[in-house]
Coordinates of C-alpha atoms and ligand atoms in Angstrom, one line a residue:
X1 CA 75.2 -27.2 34.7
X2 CA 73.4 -23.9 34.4
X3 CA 70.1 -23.6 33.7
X4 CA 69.1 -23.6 30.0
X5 CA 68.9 -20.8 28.1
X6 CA 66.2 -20.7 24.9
X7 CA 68.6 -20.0 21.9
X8 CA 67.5 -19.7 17.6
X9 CA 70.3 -20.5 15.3
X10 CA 69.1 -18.6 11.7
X11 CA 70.6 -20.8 9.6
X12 CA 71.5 -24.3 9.7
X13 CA 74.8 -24.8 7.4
X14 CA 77.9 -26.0 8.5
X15 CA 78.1 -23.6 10.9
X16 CA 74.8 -23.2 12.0
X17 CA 74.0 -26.8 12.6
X18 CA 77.1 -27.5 14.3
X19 CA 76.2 -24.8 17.0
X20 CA 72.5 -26.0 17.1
X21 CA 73.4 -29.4 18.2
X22 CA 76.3 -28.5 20.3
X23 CA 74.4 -25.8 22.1
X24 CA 71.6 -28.8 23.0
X25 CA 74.1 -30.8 24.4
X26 CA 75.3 -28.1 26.7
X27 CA 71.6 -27.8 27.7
X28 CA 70.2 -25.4 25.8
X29 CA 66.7 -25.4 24.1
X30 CA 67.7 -24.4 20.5
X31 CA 65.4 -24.2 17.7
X32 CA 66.8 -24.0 14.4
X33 CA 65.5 -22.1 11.6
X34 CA 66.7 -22.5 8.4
X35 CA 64.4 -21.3 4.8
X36 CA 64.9 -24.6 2.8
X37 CA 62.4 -26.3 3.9
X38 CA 63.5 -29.4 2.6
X39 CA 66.2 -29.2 4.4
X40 CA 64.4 -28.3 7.4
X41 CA 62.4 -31.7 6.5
X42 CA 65.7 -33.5 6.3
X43 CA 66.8 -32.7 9.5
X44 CA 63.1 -33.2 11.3
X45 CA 63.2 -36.2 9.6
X46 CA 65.9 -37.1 11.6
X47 CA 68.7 -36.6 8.2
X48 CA 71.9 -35.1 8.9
X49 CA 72.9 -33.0 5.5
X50 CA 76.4 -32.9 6.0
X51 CA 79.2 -35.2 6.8
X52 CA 80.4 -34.0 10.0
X53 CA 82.3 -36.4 13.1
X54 CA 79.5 -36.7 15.8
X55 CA 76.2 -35.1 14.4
X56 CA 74.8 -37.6 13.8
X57 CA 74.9 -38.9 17.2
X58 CA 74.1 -35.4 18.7
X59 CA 71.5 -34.4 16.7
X60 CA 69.8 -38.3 17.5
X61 CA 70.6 -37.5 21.4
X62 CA 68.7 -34.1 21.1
X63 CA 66.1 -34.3 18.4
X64 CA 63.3 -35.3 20.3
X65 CA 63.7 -32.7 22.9
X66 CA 66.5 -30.4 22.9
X67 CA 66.3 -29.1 19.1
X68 CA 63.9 -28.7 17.0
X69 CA 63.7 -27.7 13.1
X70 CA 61.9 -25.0 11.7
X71 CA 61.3 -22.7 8.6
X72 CA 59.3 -19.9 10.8
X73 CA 61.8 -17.6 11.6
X74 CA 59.0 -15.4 13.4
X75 CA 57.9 -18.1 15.8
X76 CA 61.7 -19.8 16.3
X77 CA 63.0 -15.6 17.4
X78 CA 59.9 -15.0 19.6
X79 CA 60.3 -17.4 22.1
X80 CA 64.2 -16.9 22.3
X81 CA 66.8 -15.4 24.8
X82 CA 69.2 -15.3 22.4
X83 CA 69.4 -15.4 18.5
X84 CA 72.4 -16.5 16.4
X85 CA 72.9 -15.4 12.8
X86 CA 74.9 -17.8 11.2
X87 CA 73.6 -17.8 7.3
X88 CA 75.9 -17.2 4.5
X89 CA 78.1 -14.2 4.0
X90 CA 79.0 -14.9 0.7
X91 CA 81.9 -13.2 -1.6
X92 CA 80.5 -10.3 -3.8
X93 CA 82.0 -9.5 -7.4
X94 CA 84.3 -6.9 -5.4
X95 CA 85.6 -9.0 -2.7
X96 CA 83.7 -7.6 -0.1
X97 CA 81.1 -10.2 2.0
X98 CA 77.6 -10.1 0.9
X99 CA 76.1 -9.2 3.9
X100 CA 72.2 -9.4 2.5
X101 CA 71.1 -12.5 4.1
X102 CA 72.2 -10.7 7.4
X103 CA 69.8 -8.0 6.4
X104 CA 67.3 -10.0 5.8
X105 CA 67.7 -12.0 8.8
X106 CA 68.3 -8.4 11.1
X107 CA 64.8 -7.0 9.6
X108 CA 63.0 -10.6 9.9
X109 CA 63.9 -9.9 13.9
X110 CA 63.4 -6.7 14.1
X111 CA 59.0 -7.2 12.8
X112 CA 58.8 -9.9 15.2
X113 CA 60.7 -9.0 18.4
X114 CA 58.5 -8.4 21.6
X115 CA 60.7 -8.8 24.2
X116 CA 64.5 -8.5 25.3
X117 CA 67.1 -10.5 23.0
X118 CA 70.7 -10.7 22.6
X119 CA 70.9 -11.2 18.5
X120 CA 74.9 -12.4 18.2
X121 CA 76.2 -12.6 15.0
X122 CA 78.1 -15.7 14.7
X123 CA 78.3 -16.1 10.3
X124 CA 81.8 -14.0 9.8
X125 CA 81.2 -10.6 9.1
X126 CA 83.3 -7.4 8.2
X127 CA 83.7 -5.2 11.3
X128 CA 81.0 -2.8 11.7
X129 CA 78.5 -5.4 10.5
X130 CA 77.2 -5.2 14.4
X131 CA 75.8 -1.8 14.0
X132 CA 74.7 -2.2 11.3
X133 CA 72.4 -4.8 12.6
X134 CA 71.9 -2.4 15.3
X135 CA 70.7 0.3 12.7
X136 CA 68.5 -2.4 11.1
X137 CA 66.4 -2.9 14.3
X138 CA 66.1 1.1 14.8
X139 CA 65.1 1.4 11.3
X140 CA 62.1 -0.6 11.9
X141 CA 61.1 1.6 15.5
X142 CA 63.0 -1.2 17.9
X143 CA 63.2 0.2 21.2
X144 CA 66.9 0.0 22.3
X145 CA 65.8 -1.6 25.6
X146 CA 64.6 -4.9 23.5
X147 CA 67.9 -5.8 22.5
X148 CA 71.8 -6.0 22.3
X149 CA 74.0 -6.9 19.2
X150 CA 76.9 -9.5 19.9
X151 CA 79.1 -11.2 18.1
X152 CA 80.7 -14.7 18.5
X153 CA 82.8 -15.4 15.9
X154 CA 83.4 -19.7 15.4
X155 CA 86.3 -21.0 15.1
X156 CA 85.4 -24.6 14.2
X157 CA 87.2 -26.6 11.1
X158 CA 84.8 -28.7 9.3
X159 CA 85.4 -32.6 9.5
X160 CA 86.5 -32.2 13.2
X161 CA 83.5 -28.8 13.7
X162 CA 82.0 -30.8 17.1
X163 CA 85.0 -31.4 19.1
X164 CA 86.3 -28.0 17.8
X165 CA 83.3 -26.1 19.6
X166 CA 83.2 -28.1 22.4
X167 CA 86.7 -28.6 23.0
X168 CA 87.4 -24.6 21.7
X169 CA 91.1 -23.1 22.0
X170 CA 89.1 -20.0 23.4
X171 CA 85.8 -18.6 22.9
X172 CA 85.2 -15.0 21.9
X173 CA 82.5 -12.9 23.4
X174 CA 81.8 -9.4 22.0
X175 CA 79.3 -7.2 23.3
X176 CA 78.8 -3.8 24.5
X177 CA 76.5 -3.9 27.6
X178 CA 76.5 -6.0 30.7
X179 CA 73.5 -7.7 29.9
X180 CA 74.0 -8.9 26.1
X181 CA 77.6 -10.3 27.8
X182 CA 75.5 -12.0 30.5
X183 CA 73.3 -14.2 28.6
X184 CA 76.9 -14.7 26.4
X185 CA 78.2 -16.2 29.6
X186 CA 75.4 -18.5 30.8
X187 CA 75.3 -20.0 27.2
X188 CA 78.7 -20.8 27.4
X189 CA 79.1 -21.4 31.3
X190 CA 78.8 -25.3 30.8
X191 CA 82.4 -25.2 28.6
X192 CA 83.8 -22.2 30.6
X193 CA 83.2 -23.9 34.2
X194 CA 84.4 -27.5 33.3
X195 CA 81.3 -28.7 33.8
X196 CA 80.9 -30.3 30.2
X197 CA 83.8 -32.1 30.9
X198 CA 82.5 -34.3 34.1
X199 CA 79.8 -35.3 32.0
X200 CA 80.5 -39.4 31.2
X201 CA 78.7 -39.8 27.8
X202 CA 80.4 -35.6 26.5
X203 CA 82.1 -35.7 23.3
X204 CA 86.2 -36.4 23.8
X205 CA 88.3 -33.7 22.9
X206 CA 91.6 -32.1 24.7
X207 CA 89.4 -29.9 27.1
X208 CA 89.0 -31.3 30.6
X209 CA 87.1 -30.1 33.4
X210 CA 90.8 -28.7 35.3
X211 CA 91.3 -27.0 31.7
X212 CA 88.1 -25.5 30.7
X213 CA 88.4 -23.4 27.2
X214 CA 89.8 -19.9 28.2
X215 CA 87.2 -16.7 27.5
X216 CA 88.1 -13.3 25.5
X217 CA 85.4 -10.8 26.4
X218 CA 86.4 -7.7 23.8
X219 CA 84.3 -5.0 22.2
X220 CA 81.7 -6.4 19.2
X221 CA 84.1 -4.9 16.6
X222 CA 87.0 -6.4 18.0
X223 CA 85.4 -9.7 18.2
X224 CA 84.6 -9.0 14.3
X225 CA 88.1 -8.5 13.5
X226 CA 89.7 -11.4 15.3
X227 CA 87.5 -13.3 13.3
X228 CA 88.8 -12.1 10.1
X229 CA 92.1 -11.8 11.6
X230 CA 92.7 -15.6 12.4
X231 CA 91.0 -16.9 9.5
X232 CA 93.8 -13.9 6.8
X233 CA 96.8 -15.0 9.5
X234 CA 96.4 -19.0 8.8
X235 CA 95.7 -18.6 5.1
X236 CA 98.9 -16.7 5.3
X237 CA 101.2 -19.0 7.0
X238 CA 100.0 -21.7 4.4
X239 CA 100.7 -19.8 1.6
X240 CA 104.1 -19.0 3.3
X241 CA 105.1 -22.5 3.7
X242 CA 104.0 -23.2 0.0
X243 CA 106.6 -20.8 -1.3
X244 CA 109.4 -22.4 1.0
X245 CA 108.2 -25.6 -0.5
X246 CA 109.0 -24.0 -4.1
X247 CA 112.2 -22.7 -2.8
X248 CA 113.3 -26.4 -1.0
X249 CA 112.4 -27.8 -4.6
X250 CA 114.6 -25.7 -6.0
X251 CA 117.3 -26.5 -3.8
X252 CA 116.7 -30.3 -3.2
X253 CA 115.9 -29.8 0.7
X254 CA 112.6 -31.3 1.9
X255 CA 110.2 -29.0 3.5
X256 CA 108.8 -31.3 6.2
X257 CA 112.2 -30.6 7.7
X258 CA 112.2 -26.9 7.2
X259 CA 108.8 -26.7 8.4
X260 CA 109.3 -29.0 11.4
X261 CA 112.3 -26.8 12.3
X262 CA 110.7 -23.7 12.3
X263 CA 107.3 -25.3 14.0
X264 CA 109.5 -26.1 17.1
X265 CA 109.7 -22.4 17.3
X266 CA 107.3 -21.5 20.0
X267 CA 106.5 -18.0 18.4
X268 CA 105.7 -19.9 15.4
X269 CA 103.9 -23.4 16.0
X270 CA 103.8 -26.3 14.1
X271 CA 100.7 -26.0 12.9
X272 CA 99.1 -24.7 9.5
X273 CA 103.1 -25.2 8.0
X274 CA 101.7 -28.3 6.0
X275 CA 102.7 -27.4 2.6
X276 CA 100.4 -28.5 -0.5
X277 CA 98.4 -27.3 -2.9
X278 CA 96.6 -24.8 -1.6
X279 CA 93.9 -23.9 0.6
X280 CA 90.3 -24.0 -0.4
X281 CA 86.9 -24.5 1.0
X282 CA 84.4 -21.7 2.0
X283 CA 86.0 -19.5 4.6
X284 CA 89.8 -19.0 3.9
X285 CA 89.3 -17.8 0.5
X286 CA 86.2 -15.4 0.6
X287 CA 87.9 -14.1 4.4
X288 CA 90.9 -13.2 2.9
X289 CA 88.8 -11.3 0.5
X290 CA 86.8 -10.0 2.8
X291 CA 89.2 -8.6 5.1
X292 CA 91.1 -7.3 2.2
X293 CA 88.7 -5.0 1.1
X294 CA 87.3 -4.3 4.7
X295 CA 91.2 -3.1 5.2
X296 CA 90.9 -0.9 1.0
X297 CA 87.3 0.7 3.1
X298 CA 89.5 1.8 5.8
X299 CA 92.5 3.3 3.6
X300 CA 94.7 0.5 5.0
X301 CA 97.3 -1.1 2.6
X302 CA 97.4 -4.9 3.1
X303 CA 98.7 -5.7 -0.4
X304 CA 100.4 -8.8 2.1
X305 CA 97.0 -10.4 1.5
X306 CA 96.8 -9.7 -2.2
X307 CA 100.2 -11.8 -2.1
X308 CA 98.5 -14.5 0.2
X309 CA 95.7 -15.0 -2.5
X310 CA 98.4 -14.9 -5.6
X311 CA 100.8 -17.7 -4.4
X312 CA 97.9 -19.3 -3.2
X313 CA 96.6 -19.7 -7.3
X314 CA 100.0 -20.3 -8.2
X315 CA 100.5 -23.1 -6.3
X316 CA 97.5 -25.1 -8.0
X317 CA 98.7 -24.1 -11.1
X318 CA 102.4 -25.2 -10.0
X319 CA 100.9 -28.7 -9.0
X320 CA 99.0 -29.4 -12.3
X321 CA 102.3 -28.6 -14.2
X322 CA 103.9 -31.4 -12.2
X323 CA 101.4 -34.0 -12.7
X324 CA 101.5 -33.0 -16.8
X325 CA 105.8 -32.4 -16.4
X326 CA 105.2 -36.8 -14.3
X327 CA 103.1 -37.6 -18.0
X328 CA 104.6 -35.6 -20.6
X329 CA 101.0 -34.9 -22.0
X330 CA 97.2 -35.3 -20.6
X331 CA 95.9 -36.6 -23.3
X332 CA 94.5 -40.1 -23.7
X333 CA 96.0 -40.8 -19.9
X334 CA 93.8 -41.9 -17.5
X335 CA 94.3 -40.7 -14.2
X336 CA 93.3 -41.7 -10.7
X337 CA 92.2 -38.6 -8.9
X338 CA 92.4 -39.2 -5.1
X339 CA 90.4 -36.4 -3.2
X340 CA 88.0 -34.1 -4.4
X341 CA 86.6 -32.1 -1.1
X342 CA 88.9 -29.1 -0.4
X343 CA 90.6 -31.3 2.6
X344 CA 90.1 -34.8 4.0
X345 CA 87.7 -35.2 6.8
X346 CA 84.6 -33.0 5.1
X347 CA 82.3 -33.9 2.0
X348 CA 82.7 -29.6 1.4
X349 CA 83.6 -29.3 -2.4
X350 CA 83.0 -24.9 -1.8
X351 CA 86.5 -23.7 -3.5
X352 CA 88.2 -26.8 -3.6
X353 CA 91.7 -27.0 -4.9
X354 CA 91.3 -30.6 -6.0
X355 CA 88.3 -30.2 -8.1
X356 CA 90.1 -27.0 -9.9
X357 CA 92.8 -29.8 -10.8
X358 CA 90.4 -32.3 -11.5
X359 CA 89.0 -29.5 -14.0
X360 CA 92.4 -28.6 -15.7
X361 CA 93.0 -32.3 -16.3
X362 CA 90.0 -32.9 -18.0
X363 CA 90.4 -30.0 -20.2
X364 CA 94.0 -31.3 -21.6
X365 CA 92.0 -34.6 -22.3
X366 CA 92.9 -36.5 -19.5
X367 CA 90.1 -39.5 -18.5
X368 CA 89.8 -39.5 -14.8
X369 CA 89.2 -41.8 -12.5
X370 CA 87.9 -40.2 -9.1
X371 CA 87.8 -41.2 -5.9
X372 CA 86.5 -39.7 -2.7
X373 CA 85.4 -40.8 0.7
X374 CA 82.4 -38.4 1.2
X375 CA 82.3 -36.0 -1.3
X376 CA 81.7 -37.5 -5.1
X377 CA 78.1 -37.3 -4.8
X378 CA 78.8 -33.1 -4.6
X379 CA 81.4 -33.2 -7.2
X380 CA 79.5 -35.2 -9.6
X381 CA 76.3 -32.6 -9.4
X382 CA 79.8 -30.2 -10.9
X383 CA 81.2 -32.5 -12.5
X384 CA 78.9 -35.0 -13.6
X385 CA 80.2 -38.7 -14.5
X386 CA 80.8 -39.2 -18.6
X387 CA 82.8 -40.6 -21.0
X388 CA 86.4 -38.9 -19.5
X389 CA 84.8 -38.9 -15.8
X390 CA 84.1 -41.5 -13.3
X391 CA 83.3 -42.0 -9.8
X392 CA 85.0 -44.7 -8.4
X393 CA 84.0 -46.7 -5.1
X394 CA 87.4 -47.3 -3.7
X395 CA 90.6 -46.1 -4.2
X396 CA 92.1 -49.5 -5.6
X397 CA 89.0 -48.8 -8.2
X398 CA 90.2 -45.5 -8.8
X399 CA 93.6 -46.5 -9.7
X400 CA 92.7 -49.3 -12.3
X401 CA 95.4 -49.1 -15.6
X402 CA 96.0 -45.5 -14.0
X403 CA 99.1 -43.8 -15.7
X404 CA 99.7 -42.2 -12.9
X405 CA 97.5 -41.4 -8.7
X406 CA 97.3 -38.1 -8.0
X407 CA 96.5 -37.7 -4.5
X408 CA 94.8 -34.1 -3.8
X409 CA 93.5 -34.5 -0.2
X410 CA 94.7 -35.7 3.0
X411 CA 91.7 -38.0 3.8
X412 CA 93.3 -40.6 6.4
X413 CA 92.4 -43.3 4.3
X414 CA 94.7 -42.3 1.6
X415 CA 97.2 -42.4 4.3
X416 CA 96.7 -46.1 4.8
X417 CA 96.5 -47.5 1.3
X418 CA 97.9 -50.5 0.9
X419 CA 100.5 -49.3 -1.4
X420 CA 101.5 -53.4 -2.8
X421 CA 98.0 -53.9 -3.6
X422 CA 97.5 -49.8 -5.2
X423 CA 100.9 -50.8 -7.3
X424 CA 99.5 -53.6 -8.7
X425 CA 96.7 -52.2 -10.3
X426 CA 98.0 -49.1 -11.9
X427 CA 99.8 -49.2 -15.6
X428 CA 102.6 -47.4 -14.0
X429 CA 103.7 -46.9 -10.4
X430 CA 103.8 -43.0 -10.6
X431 CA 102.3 -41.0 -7.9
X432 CA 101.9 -37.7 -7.4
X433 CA 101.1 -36.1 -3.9
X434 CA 99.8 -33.0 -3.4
X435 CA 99.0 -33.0 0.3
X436 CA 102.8 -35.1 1.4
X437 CA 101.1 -37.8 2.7
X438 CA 103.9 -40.6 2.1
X439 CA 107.5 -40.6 3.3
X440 CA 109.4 -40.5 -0.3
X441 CA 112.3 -42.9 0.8
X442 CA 109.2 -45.3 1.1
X443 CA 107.5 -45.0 -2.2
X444 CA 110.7 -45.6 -4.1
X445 CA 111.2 -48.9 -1.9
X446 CA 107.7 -50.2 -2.9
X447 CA 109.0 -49.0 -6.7
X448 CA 107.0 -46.0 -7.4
X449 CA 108.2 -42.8 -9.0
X450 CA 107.2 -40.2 -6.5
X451 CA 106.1 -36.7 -6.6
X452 CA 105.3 -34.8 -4.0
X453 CA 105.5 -30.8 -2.8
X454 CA 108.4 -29.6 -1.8
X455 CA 110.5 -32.5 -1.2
X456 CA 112.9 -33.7 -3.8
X457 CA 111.3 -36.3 -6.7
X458 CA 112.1 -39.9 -5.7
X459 CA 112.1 -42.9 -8.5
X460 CA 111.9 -46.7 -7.9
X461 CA 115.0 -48.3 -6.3
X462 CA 116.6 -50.6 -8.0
X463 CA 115.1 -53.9 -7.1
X464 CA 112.4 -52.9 -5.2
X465 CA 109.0 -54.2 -5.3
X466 CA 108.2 -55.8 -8.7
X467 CA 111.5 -54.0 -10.1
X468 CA 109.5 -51.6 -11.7
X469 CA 112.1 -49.0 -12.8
X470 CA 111.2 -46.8 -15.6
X471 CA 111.7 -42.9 -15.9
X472 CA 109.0 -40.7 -15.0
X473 CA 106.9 -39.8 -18.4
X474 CA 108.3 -43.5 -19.8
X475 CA 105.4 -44.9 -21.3
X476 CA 105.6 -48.5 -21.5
X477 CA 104.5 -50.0 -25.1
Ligands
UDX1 C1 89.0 -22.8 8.6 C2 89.6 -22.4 9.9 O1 90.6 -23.3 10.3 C3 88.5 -22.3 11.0 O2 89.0 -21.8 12.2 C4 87.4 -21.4 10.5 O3 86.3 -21.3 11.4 C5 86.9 -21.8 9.1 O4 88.0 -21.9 8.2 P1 88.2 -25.1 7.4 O5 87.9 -24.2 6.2 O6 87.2 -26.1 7.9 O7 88.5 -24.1 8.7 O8 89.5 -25.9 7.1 P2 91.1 -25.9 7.6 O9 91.3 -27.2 8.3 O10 91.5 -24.7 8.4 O11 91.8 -25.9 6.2 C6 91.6 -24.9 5.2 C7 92.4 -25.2 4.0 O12 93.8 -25.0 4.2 C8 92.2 -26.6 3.4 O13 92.1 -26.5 2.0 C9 93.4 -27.3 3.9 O14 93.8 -28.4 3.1 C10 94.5 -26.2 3.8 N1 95.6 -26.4 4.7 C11 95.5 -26.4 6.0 C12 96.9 -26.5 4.1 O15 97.1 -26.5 2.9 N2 98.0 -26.6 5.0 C13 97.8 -26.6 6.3 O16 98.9 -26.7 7.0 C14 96.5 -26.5 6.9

């Protein structure tokens, strides 16, 4: 492996902490600042804030000598080669990114810098966001020789963030000189050579050291926009499958065929064509916005992602009609809520989908029975436990005298339920699936009536399981 190159991460979020630790493991010196210090406690403390796949054990690995925690942005920038912004770019009232903790961050650097840096914006950031960094730095009498502005956009999903930047489909380097690109290079010349790979006690992922992760070297702006680019073109193809789901409702088809079918397709993939109820969590929706109204700036007519967002609230809305349409009326029912992060794998409630439901049902009077793997003790500091609301420990818990599971995530574990033992427990067998995570010839066998998106509604065969066989809003007496 190369040599190690001192790095700051300014920020240590999901994104920020993930690079931290996986840029120790490659062999860097990283120190990460972050300005909650009781997070920055936390973490020296050897507390991992986030549920995140293999962290944990690289954060233990490193702690002692590769990273270290700090609230001094100052003293973390001075002794670095490199600095990477990745704090929060949250969505303003207009759309647009709120870029001020990148300002803050650019004139932190620029009071403080005393000798040649690469500062690489890594949070995702409208295009142009570079120079104005650059600006920042000149504002405050920076000599251009003292530094370069990059950007690396991250591509990483959170629940699987590790292996994602370790095991990357490609990483993105934009810069403008040769020497900014250079120290891009080393940083990432571990992943880029293989070397990572040889290593015996590496995290396992697809990458191997005869198929290292391909590099794009572009221009900083492009590097912002294929950032924004990815994150607007995913969120579309979701919201593209979610309307063929309406339409395969309509017309009694199942969309896992239709979207299998078109995912063998090479020029369109398999991938991102799950159909559901939306997507959430904090990049999709605020990029979408953001690029939206970088695209208005720049006299550009996108109303395609003004669609993207729209079906995108419909389809929530579309879902809670189906679980009142599967009950008749909220009221007075209790319901087992299965998921509450905005996917399976994370303990991220930011935009979720399922807590918006979870919301809407408690407003029509529903009580609610809640259940998630890693992410109650966020929800409940939304929605706090009461007399309509509880948190469950287990699913089976969840789904006690339920009127009906509604499954809003696709946490593995709901995959596996033991659907005898989940039957048994409810009132009445009905389940409704937001996320398809049950083959619907299978639930009717085990005698539920089955909801799900986009796939025709299945009832209990005749027979099966208990020979629980009522209609779906049948309340027994
Ligand atoms: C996303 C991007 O994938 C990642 O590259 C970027 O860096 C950050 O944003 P993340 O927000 O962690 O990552 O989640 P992702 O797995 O992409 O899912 C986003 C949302 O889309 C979730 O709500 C998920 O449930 C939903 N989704 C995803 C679908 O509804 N259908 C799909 O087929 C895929």
């Amino acid at each position: 492996m190369s040599q190690g190159v001192s790095i700051a991460v300014v920020g240590s979020g999901y994104v920020g902490l993930v690079a931290a630790a996986c840029f120790a493991e490659i062999g860097h010196h990283v120190v990460c600042v972050d300005n909650d210090e009781a997070k920055v406690q936390v973490l020296r403390e050897g507390g991992v804030p986030i549920h995140e796949e293999y962290l944990p054990e690289l954060l233990n690995r490193h702690r002692a000598n590769r990273v270290e925690f700090t609230s001094d942005l100052k003293a973390a920038t001075r002794g670095a080669q490199a600095i990477f912004i990745a704090v929060g770019t949250p969505q303003s009232e207009t759309g647009s990114a709120d870029l001020s903790y990148v300002d803050a961050v650019a004139s932190e650097i620029a009071r403080s810098i005393d000798s040649y840096k690469v500062i690489v914006e890594k949070s995702t950031v409208p295009v142009y966001t570079n120079e104005w960094i650059r600006r920042v730095l000149e504002r405050n009498g920076v000599p251009q020789d003292l530094f370069d502005v990059a950007s690396n956009p991250e591509f990483l999903r959170e629940g699987t963030a590790v292996v994602d930047f370790l095991h990357a489909d490609r990483i993105v380097l934009g810069a403008e000189t040769e020497r900014g690109a250079a120290v891009l290079r080393a940083i990432y010349e571990p992943l880029t050579s293989g070397a990572y790979y040889c290593s015996e006690d590496g995290v396992p992922g697809p990458r191997a050291a005869d198929d290292p992760p391909p590099v794009l070297l572009t221009t900083t702006k492009a590097a912002e926009i294929i950032k924004h680019a990815s994150n607007a073109f995913l969120a579309t193809k979701i919201s593209f499958i979610n309307v063929v789901a309406n339409i395969c409702e309509a017309a009694g088809a199942d969309v896992e065929d239709v979207a299998r079918g078109m995912g063998l397709d090479a020029r369109i993939g398999p991938k991102f064509l799950r159909a559901g109820i939306g997507y959430g969590g904090s990049c999709f929706p605020k990029d979408v916005a953001a690029f939206r109204h970088v695209a208005e700036q720049m006299n550009v007519d996108f109303g395609l992602l003004e669609e993207v967002e729209k079906i995108n609230a419909e389809q929530k809305r579309r879902f809670f009609q189906k679980v009142r349409s599967a009950l008749w009326t909220f009221r007075g029912k209790q319901i087992a809520a299965l998921g509450l992060a905005f996917k399976g794998g994370t303990d991220d409630i930011r935009e979720s989908p399922a807590l918006e439901i979870v919301e809407l049902m408690l407003r029509e009077g529903a009580l609610v029975r809640a259940y998630d793997p890693a992410a109650a003790s966020r929800a409940s500091e939304i929605i706090p436990a009461g007399r309509q609301m509880v948190y469950a420990d287990d699913p089976y818990e969840a789904a006690r005298d339920a009127d009906a599971v509604v499954i809003l995530n696709d946490w593995q574990e709901f995959a596996e339920l033991d659907l005898g033992r989940l039957r048994s427990t409810m009132r009445y067998p009905i389940v409704v699936d937001g996320r398809n995570l049950f083959d619907p010839a299978a639930m009717a066998a085990q005698g539920f009536t089955y909801l799900s998106v986009g796939r025709p509604a299945r009832h209990p065969v005749a027979g099966a399981a208990n020979g629980a066989d009522h209609a779906v809003g049948q309340r027994r007496s």
